[in-house]
Amino acid sequence: MTKLLIVYHSRTGGSRQMAEAAAQAARGEAETELKRAEDTGPEDLLNAGGYIFCAPENLAAISGVMKDFFDRCYYPVLGRIEARPYALMVCAGSDGENAVRQIARIAQGWRLRQVQEPLIVCTHAQTPEAILADKTIADAELEKCRELGMALAAGLSMGVF
């Protein structure tokens, strides 16, 4: 199965831009579906051969909407998606490491296989106004997202994963 599923949540646009960049590049290599976390269910996970999870870090944790996605889908697919490849991207204001740990722990429970290092894009938003403002991710950072998407999709397409 070579379909790549990219699941994301974004409140201020940063994670959305990252996910869209990864999807744009991935589509040149494999069938790719980009879905908002709130619109994604267990069947979507079952119908894909690999995943990119992209979320903002809010209050040193993955966003609530992304956590809800994992909560809704965890048990219905447990034991049914083992060994599938995944990568993750986090849009953070300062750190992003805890959100990475949370998603990696969920993926470990599903027995997914991490095939790329996590990508953290830091916006350096530290004031309430900056945190809540719409984000614009720099082209250099979006290029990293495109590279991640293209590499995972190419690996799926070639049967490397």
Coordinates of N, CA, C and O in Angstrom, one line a residue:
M1 N 0.9 -1.2 0.0 CA 0.0 0.0 0.0 C 0.9 1.2 0.0 O 1.7 1.4 0.9
T2 N 0.8 2.1 -1.0 CA 1.7 3.2 -1.1 C 1.0 4.6 -0.8 O 1.7 5.6 -1.0
K3 N -0.2 4.6 -0.3 CA -0.8 5.9 0.0 C -0.2 6.5 1.3 O -0.1 5.8 2.3
L4 N 0.1 7.8 1.2 CA 0.6 8.5 2.3 C -0.5 9.4 2.9 O -1.2 10.1 2.1
L5 N -0.8 9.3 4.2 CA -1.8 10.1 4.8 C -1.1 11.2 5.7 O -0.2 10.8 6.5
I6 N -1.4 12.4 5.5 CA -0.8 13.5 6.3 C -2.0 14.1 7.1 O -3.0 14.6 6.6
V7 N -1.9 13.9 8.4 CA -2.9 14.4 9.4 C -2.3 15.6 10.1 O -1.2 15.5 10.6
Y8 N -3.1 16.7 10.1 CA -2.6 17.9 10.8 C -3.7 18.6 11.5 O -4.9 18.4 11.3
H9 N -3.3 19.4 12.4 CA -4.1 20.4 13.1 C -3.4 21.7 13.1 O -2.2 21.8 13.3
S10 N -4.2 22.8 12.9 CA -3.6 24.1 12.9 C -4.6 25.2 13.3 O -5.7 25.2 12.8
R11 N -4.2 26.0 14.3 CA -5.1 27.1 14.7 C -4.7 28.4 14.1 O -5.5 29.2 13.8
T12 N -3.4 28.6 13.9 CA -2.9 29.9 13.5 C -2.2 29.8 12.1 O -1.6 30.7 11.7
G13 N -2.3 28.6 11.5 CA -1.8 28.5 10.1 C -0.4 27.9 10.0 O 0.0 27.5 8.9
G14 N 0.4 27.8 11.0 CA 1.8 27.3 10.9 C 1.8 25.9 10.5 O 2.5 25.5 9.5
S15 N 1.1 25.0 11.3 CA 1.1 23.6 11.0 C 0.5 23.3 9.7 O 0.9 22.4 8.9
R16 N -0.6 24.0 9.3 CA -1.2 23.9 8.0 C -0.2 24.1 6.9 O -0.2 23.3 5.9
Q17 N 0.5 25.2 7.0 CA 1.5 25.5 5.9 C 2.5 24.3 5.8 O 2.9 23.9 4.7
M18 N 3.0 23.8 6.9 CA 3.9 22.8 7.0 C 3.4 21.5 6.3 O 4.0 20.9 5.5
A19 N 2.1 21.1 6.7 CA 1.5 19.9 6.2 C 1.2 20.1 4.7 O 1.4 19.1 3.9
E20 N 0.8 21.3 4.2 CA 0.6 21.5 2.8 C 1.8 21.4 2.0 O 1.8 20.8 0.9
A21 N 2.9 21.9 2.5 CA 4.2 21.8 1.8 C 4.7 20.4 1.7 O 5.1 19.9 0.6
A22 N 4.5 19.6 2.8 CA 4.9 18.2 2.7 C 4.0 17.4 1.7 O 4.5 16.6 0.9
A23 N 2.7 17.7 1.7 CA 1.8 17.1 0.8 C 2.1 17.4 -0.7 O 2.0 16.5 -1.6
Q24 N 2.4 18.7 -0.9 CA 2.7 19.1 -2.3 C 3.8 18.3 -2.9 O 3.8 17.8 -4.0
A25 N 4.9 18.2 -2.1 CA 6.1 17.4 -2.6 C 5.8 15.9 -2.6 O 6.3 15.3 -3.5
A26 N 5.0 15.4 -1.7 CA 4.8 14.0 -1.6 C 3.9 13.5 -2.8 O 4.1 12.4 -3.4
R27 N 3.1 14.4 -3.3 CA 2.2 14.0 -4.4 C 2.9 13.7 -5.7 O 2.4 13.0 -6.5
G28 N 4.2 14.2 -5.8 CA 5.0 13.8 -7.0 C 5.6 12.4 -6.9 O 6.1 11.9 -7.9
E29 N 5.4 11.8 -5.7 CA 6.0 10.5 -5.5 C 5.0 9.3 -5.3 O 5.3 8.2 -5.6
A30 N 3.9 9.7 -4.6 CA 2.9 8.7 -4.2 C 1.6 9.3 -4.0 O 1.5 10.5 -3.9
E31 N 0.5 8.5 -4.1 CA -0.8 9.0 -3.7 C -0.7 9.6 -2.3 O -0.2 8.9 -1.4
T32 N -1.2 10.8 -2.2 CA -1.1 11.5 -0.9 C -2.5 12.1 -0.5 O -3.1 12.7 -1.4
E33 N -2.8 11.9 0.7 CA -4.1 12.5 1.2 C -3.7 13.4 2.4 O -3.1 13.0 3.3
L34 N -4.2 14.7 2.3 CA -4.0 15.6 3.4 C -5.3 15.8 4.1 O -6.3 16.2 3.5
K35 N -5.3 15.6 5.4 CA -6.6 15.7 6.1 C -6.4 16.4 7.5 O -5.4 16.2 8.2
R36 N -7.4 17.2 7.8 CA -7.4 17.9 9.1 C -7.7 16.8 10.2 O -8.4 15.8 9.9
A37 N -7.1 16.9 11.3 CA -7.2 15.9 12.4 C -8.7 15.7 12.7 O -9.1 14.5 12.9
E38 N -9.4 16.8 12.8 CA -10.9 16.6 13.2 C -11.7 15.9 12.2 O -12.8 15.4 12.5
D39 N -11.2 15.8 10.9 CA -11.9 15.1 9.9 C -11.3 13.7 9.6 O -11.8 13.0 8.6
T40 N -10.4 13.2 10.4 CA -9.7 12.0 10.1 C -10.2 10.9 11.1 O -10.3 11.2 12.3
G41 N -10.4 9.7 10.6 CA -10.9 8.6 11.5 C -10.0 7.4 11.3 O -9.1 7.3 10.4
P42 N -10.4 6.3 12.0 CA -9.7 5.1 11.9 C -9.6 4.5 10.5 O -8.5 4.0 10.1
E43 N -10.6 4.6 9.7 CA -10.6 4.1 8.3 C -9.5 4.8 7.5 O -8.9 4.1 6.6
D44 N -9.3 6.0 7.7 CA -8.3 6.8 7.0 C -6.9 6.2 7.3 O -6.0 6.0 6.4
L45 N -6.6 5.9 8.5 CA -5.4 5.3 8.9 C -5.2 3.9 8.3 O -4.1 3.5 7.8
L46 N -6.3 3.1 8.3 CA -6.2 1.8 7.8 C -6.0 1.7 6.3 O -5.4 0.8 5.8
N47 N -6.4 2.8 5.6 CA -6.3 2.8 4.2 C -5.0 3.5 3.7 O -4.9 3.7 2.5
A48 N -4.1 3.7 4.5 CA -2.8 4.4 4.2 C -1.7 3.4 4.5 O -1.8 2.7 5.5
G49 N -0.6 3.6 3.8 CA 0.6 2.7 4.0 C 1.6 3.4 4.9 O 2.6 2.8 5.3
G50 N 1.5 4.8 5.1 CA 2.4 5.5 5.9 C 1.8 6.9 6.3 O 0.8 7.3 5.7
Y51 N 2.4 7.5 7.2 CA 1.8 8.7 7.8 C 2.8 9.8 8.1 O 4.0 9.6 8.4
I52 N 2.3 11.0 8.0 CA 3.0 12.2 8.6 C 2.0 12.9 9.5 O 0.8 13.1 9.1
F53 N 2.4 13.0 10.7 CA 1.5 13.7 11.7 C 2.1 15.1 11.9 O 3.3 15.2 12.2
C54 N 1.3 16.1 11.8 CA 1.8 17.5 12.0 C 0.9 18.3 12.9 O -0.3 18.4 12.6
A55 N 1.4 18.8 14.0 CA 0.6 19.5 15.0 C 1.4 20.7 15.6 O 2.6 20.7 15.6
P56 N 0.7 21.6 16.1 CA 1.3 22.7 16.9 C 1.5 22.2 18.3 O 0.9 21.2 18.8
E57 N 2.5 22.7 18.9 CA 2.7 22.5 20.4 C 2.0 23.6 21.1 O 2.3 24.8 20.9
N58 N 1.1 23.3 22.0 CA 0.3 24.3 22.8 C 0.6 24.0 24.2 O 0.3 22.8 24.7
L59 N 1.1 24.9 25.0 CA 1.3 24.8 26.4 C 2.2 23.5 26.7 O 1.8 22.7 27.6
A60 N 3.2 23.3 25.9 CA 4.2 22.2 26.0 C 3.5 20.9 25.8 O 4.0 19.9 26.3
A61 N 2.5 20.8 24.9 CA 1.9 19.5 24.6 C 1.3 19.6 23.2 O 1.2 20.7 22.6
I62 N 0.9 18.5 22.6 CA 0.3 18.5 21.3 C -1.1 19.2 21.5 O -1.7 19.1 22.6
S63 N -1.5 19.8 20.4 CA -2.8 20.5 20.5 C -3.9 19.5 20.9 O -3.9 18.4 20.6
G64 N -4.9 20.1 21.5 CA -6.1 19.3 21.9 C -6.8 18.6 20.8 O -7.2 17.4 20.9
V65 N -6.9 19.3 19.6 CA -7.6 18.6 18.5 C -6.8 17.5 18.0 O -7.3 16.4 17.6
M66 N -5.4 17.6 17.9 CA -4.6 16.5 17.5 C -4.7 15.3 18.5 O -4.7 14.2 18.1
K67 N -4.7 15.7 19.8 CA -4.8 14.6 20.8 C -6.2 13.9 20.7 O -6.2 12.7 20.8
D68 N -7.2 14.7 20.4 CA -8.5 14.1 20.2 C -8.5 13.1 19.0 O -9.1 12.0 19.1
F69 N -7.8 13.4 17.9 CA -7.6 12.5 16.8 C -7.0 11.2 17.3 O -7.5 10.1 17.0
F70 N -5.9 11.3 18.0 CA -5.3 10.1 18.5 C -6.2 9.3 19.4 O -6.2 8.1 19.4
D71 N -6.9 10.0 20.3 CA -7.8 9.3 21.2 C -8.9 8.6 20.5 O -9.2 7.4 20.8
R72 N -9.5 9.2 19.5 CA -10.6 8.6 18.7 C -10.1 7.4 17.9 O -10.8 6.4 17.7
C73 N -8.9 7.4 17.4 CA -8.4 6.4 16.5 C -7.5 5.3 17.1 O -7.3 4.3 16.5
Y74 N -7.0 5.6 18.3 CA -6.0 4.7 18.9 C -6.5 3.2 18.9 O -5.9 2.3 18.3
Y75 N -7.5 3.0 19.6 CA -8.0 1.6 19.8 C -8.6 0.9 18.6 O -8.3 -0.3 18.3
P76 N -9.3 1.6 17.8 CA -9.9 1.0 16.6 C -8.8 0.5 15.6 O -9.1 -0.4 14.8
V77 N -7.6 1.0 15.6 CA -6.6 0.6 14.7 C -5.4 -0.2 15.4 O -4.5 -0.7 14.7
L78 N -5.5 -0.3 16.7 CA -4.4 -1.0 17.5 C -4.3 -2.4 17.0 O -5.2 -3.1 16.8
G79 N -3.0 -2.8 16.6 CA -2.7 -4.1 16.1 C -3.0 -4.3 14.6 O -2.8 -5.3 14.1
R80 N -3.4 -3.2 14.0 CA -3.8 -3.3 12.5 C -2.9 -2.4 11.6 O -3.1 -2.5 10.4
I81 N -2.1 -1.6 12.2 CA -1.2 -0.7 11.4 C 0.3 -0.9 11.7 O 1.1 0.0 11.4
E82 N 0.6 -1.9 12.4 CA 2.0 -2.1 12.9 C 3.0 -2.1 11.8 O 2.7 -2.6 10.7
A83 N 4.1 -1.6 12.1 CA 5.3 -1.5 11.2 C 5.2 -0.5 10.0 O 6.1 -0.4 9.2
R84 N 4.1 0.2 10.0 CA 3.9 1.2 8.9 C 4.8 2.4 9.2 O 5.0 2.7 10.4
P85 N 5.4 3.0 8.2 CA 6.3 4.1 8.5 C 5.6 5.4 8.8 O 4.5 5.7 8.4
Y86 N 6.3 6.3 9.6 CA 5.7 7.6 9.9 C 6.8 8.6 10.1 O 8.0 8.2 10.4
A87 N 6.4 9.8 10.0 CA 7.3 11.0 10.4 C 6.4 12.0 11.1 O 5.2 11.9 11.0
L88 N 7.0 12.9 11.8 CA 6.2 13.9 12.4 C 6.8 15.3 12.3 O 8.1 15.4 12.2
M89 N 6.0 16.3 12.3 CA 6.4 17.7 12.2 C 5.6 18.5 13.3 O 4.4 18.2 13.5
V90 N 6.3 19.4 14.0 CA 5.7 20.2 15.0 C 6.0 21.6 14.8 O 7.1 22.0 14.5
C91 N 5.0 22.5 14.9 CA 5.2 23.9 14.9 C 5.1 24.4 16.3 O 4.1 24.3 17.0
A92 N 6.2 25.0 16.8 CA 6.3 25.4 18.2 C 6.7 26.8 18.3 O 7.3 27.4 17.5
G93 N 6.3 27.4 19.5 CA 6.7 28.8 19.7 C 8.1 28.9 20.3 O 8.8 29.9 20.1
S94 N 8.5 27.8 21.0 CA 9.9 27.9 21.6 C 10.6 26.5 21.6 O 11.8 26.5 21.3
D95 N 10.0 25.4 21.8 CA 10.7 24.2 22.0 C 10.2 23.1 21.1 O 10.9 22.6 20.3
G96 N 9.0 22.6 21.3 CA 8.4 21.5 20.5 C 8.8 20.1 20.9 O 8.2 19.1 20.5
E97 N 9.8 19.9 21.8 CA 10.2 18.6 22.2 C 9.2 17.7 22.9 O 9.1 16.5 22.6
N98 N 8.4 18.3 23.7 CA 7.4 17.5 24.4 C 6.3 17.0 23.5 O 5.9 15.9 23.6
A99 N 5.9 17.9 22.6 CA 4.9 17.4 21.6 C 5.5 16.3 20.7 O 4.8 15.3 20.5
V100 N 6.8 16.4 20.4 CA 7.4 15.3 19.7 C 7.4 14.0 20.5 O 7.0 12.9 20.0
R101 N 7.7 14.1 21.8 CA 7.7 12.9 22.7 C 6.3 12.3 22.8 O 6.2 11.1 22.7
Q102 N 5.3 13.2 22.9 CA 3.9 12.6 23.0 C 3.5 11.9 21.8 O 3.0 10.8 21.9
I103 N 3.7 12.4 20.6 CA 3.3 11.8 19.4 C 4.2 10.5 19.2 O 3.6 9.5 18.8
A104 N 5.5 10.6 19.4 CA 6.3 9.4 19.3 C 5.9 8.3 20.2 O 5.9 7.1 19.8
R105 N 5.4 8.6 21.4 CA 4.9 7.6 22.3 C 3.7 6.9 21.8 O 3.5 5.7 21.9
I106 N 2.8 7.7 21.3 CA 1.5 7.2 20.7 C 1.9 6.2 19.5 O 1.4 5.1 19.4
A107 N 2.8 6.7 18.6 CA 3.2 5.9 17.5 C 3.9 4.6 17.9 O 3.7 3.6 17.3
Q108 N 4.6 4.7 19.0 CA 5.3 3.5 19.6 C 4.2 2.5 20.0 O 4.3 1.3 19.8
G109 N 3.2 3.0 20.6 CA 2.1 2.1 21.1 C 1.4 1.4 19.9 O 1.0 0.2 20.0
W110 N 1.3 2.1 18.8 CA 0.8 1.5 17.5 C 1.8 0.6 16.8 O 1.5 0.0 15.8
R111 N 3.0 0.6 17.3 CA 4.1 -0.1 16.7 C 4.5 0.4 15.3 O 4.9 -0.4 14.4
L112 N 4.3 1.7 15.1 CA 4.7 2.3 13.9 C 6.2 2.4 13.8 O 6.9 2.4 14.8
R113 N 6.8 2.6 12.6 CA 8.2 2.7 12.5 C 8.6 4.1 12.0 O 8.2 4.6 10.9
Q114 N 9.3 4.8 12.9 CA 9.8 6.2 12.6 C 10.9 6.1 11.5 O 11.9 5.4 11.7
V115 N 10.7 6.7 10.4 CA 11.6 6.6 9.3 C 12.4 7.9 9.0 O 13.3 7.9 8.2
Q116 N 12.0 9.0 9.7 CA 12.7 10.2 9.6 C 12.8 10.9 11.0 O 11.9 10.7 11.8
E117 N 13.8 11.7 11.2 CA 13.9 12.5 12.4 C 12.7 13.5 12.5 O 12.3 14.1 11.4
P118 N 12.2 13.7 13.6 CA 11.1 14.7 13.8 C 11.6 16.1 13.3 O 12.7 16.5 13.5
L119 N 10.7 16.9 12.7 CA 11.0 18.2 12.2 C 10.2 19.2 13.1 O 9.0 19.1 13.2
I120 N 11.0 20.0 13.8 CA 10.4 21.1 14.6 C 10.6 22.4 14.0 O 11.8 22.7 13.7
V121 N 9.6 23.2 13.7 CA 9.7 24.5 13.2 C 9.4 25.5 14.4 O 8.2 25.4 14.9
C122 N 10.3 26.3 14.8 CA 10.1 27.2 15.9 C 9.7 28.6 15.4 O 10.5 29.2 14.6
T123 N 8.6 29.1 15.8 CA 8.2 30.5 15.4 C 8.7 31.6 16.3 O 8.5 32.7 16.0
H124 N 9.2 31.2 17.5 CA 9.6 32.1 18.5 C 8.5 33.0 19.0 O 8.8 34.1 19.5
A125 N 7.3 32.6 18.9 CA 6.2 33.4 19.4 C 6.1 33.2 20.9 O 5.9 32.1 21.4
Q126 N 6.3 34.4 21.6 CA 6.4 34.3 23.1 C 5.4 35.2 23.8 O 5.2 35.0 25.0
T127 N 4.8 36.1 23.2 CA 3.8 37.0 23.8 C 2.4 36.5 23.4 O 2.2 35.8 22.4
P128 N 1.4 36.8 24.2 CA 0.0 36.3 23.9 C -0.4 36.8 22.5 O -1.0 36.0 21.7
E129 N 0.0 38.0 22.1 CA -0.3 38.5 20.8 C 0.4 37.7 19.7 O -0.3 37.3 18.7
A130 N 1.6 37.4 19.8 CA 2.4 36.6 18.8 C 1.9 35.2 18.8 O 1.9 34.6 17.7
I131 N 1.6 34.6 19.9 CA 1.2 33.2 20.0 C -0.1 33.0 19.2 O -0.3 32.1 18.5
L132 N -1.1 34.0 19.4 CA -2.4 33.9 18.8 C -2.4 34.4 17.4 O -3.4 34.2 16.7
A133 N -1.4 35.1 16.9 CA -1.4 35.7 15.6 C -1.2 34.6 14.5 O -0.7 33.5 14.7
D134 N -1.8 34.9 13.3 CA -1.6 34.0 12.2 C -0.1 33.9 11.9 O 0.7 34.9 12.0
K135 N 0.4 32.7 11.5 CA 1.8 32.4 11.3 C 2.1 32.4 9.8 O 1.3 32.0 9.0
T136 N 3.3 32.8 9.5 CA 3.9 32.6 8.2 C 5.2 31.9 8.3 O 6.1 32.4 8.9
I137 N 5.2 30.7 7.8 CA 6.4 29.9 7.9 C 7.4 30.2 6.8 O 7.0 30.3 5.6
A138 N 8.6 30.4 7.2 CA 9.7 30.8 6.2 C 9.9 29.8 5.1 O 9.8 28.6 5.4
D139 N 10.2 30.2 3.9 CA 10.5 29.3 2.8 C 11.5 28.2 3.2 O 11.4 27.0 2.8
A140 N 12.6 28.6 3.9 CA 13.6 27.6 4.2 C 13.0 26.5 5.1 O 13.4 25.3 4.9
E141 N 12.1 26.8 6.0 CA 11.5 25.8 6.8 C 10.5 25.0 6.0 O 10.4 23.8 6.2
L142 N 9.8 25.6 5.1 CA 8.8 24.9 4.3 C 9.6 23.9 3.4 O 9.1 22.8 3.1
E143 N 10.8 24.3 3.0 CA 11.6 23.4 2.1 C 11.9 22.1 2.9 O 11.9 21.0 2.3
K144 N 12.2 22.2 4.2 CA 12.4 21.0 5.0 C 11.2 20.2 5.1 O 11.3 18.9 5.0
C145 N 10.0 20.8 5.1 CA 8.7 20.0 5.1 C 8.6 19.3 3.8 O 8.1 18.2 3.8
R146 N 8.9 20.0 2.7 CA 8.7 19.4 1.4 C 9.7 18.2 1.3 O 9.3 17.1 0.7
E147 N 10.9 18.4 1.7 CA 11.9 17.3 1.7 C 11.4 16.1 2.5 O 11.5 14.9 2.0
L148 N 10.8 16.3 3.7 CA 10.3 15.2 4.5 C 9.2 14.5 3.8 O 9.2 13.3 3.7
G149 N 8.2 15.3 3.2 CA 7.1 14.7 2.5 C 7.5 13.9 1.3 O 7.1 12.7 1.1
M150 N 8.4 14.4 0.5 CA 8.9 13.8 -0.7 C 9.7 12.5 -0.3 O 9.5 11.5 -1.0
A151 N 10.5 12.5 0.7 CA 11.3 11.4 1.0 C 10.4 10.2 1.5 O 10.6 9.1 1.2
L152 N 9.4 10.5 2.4 CA 8.6 9.5 2.9 C 7.7 8.9 1.8 O 7.6 7.7 1.7
A153 N 7.2 9.7 0.9 CA 6.4 9.2 -0.2 C 7.2 8.4 -1.2 O 6.8 7.4 -1.6
A154 N 8.4 8.9 -1.4 CA 9.3 8.1 -2.3 C 9.6 6.8 -1.8 O 9.6 5.7 -2.5
G155 N 9.9 6.7 -0.5 CA 10.2 5.4 0.2 C 9.0 4.5 0.1 O 9.2 3.3 -0.1
L156 N 7.8 5.0 0.3 CA 6.6 4.2 0.2 C 6.5 3.7 -1.2 O 6.2 2.5 -1.4
S157 N 6.6 4.6 -2.2 CA 6.5 4.2 -3.6 C 7.4 3.1 -4.1 O 7.1 2.2 -4.8
M158 N 8.7 3.2 -3.6 CA 9.7 2.3 -4.0 C 9.7 1.0 -3.2 O 10.5 0.1 -3.4
G159 N 8.9 1.0 -2.1 CA 8.8 -0.2 -1.3 C 9.9 -0.3 -0.3 O 10.2 -1.4 0.3
V160 N 10.6 0.8 0.0 CA 11.7 0.8 0.9 C 11.2 0.6 2.4 O 11.8 -0.1 3.2
F161 N 10.0 1.1 2.6 CA 9.4 1.0 4.0 C 8.4 -0.1 4.0 O 7.4 -0.2 3.6

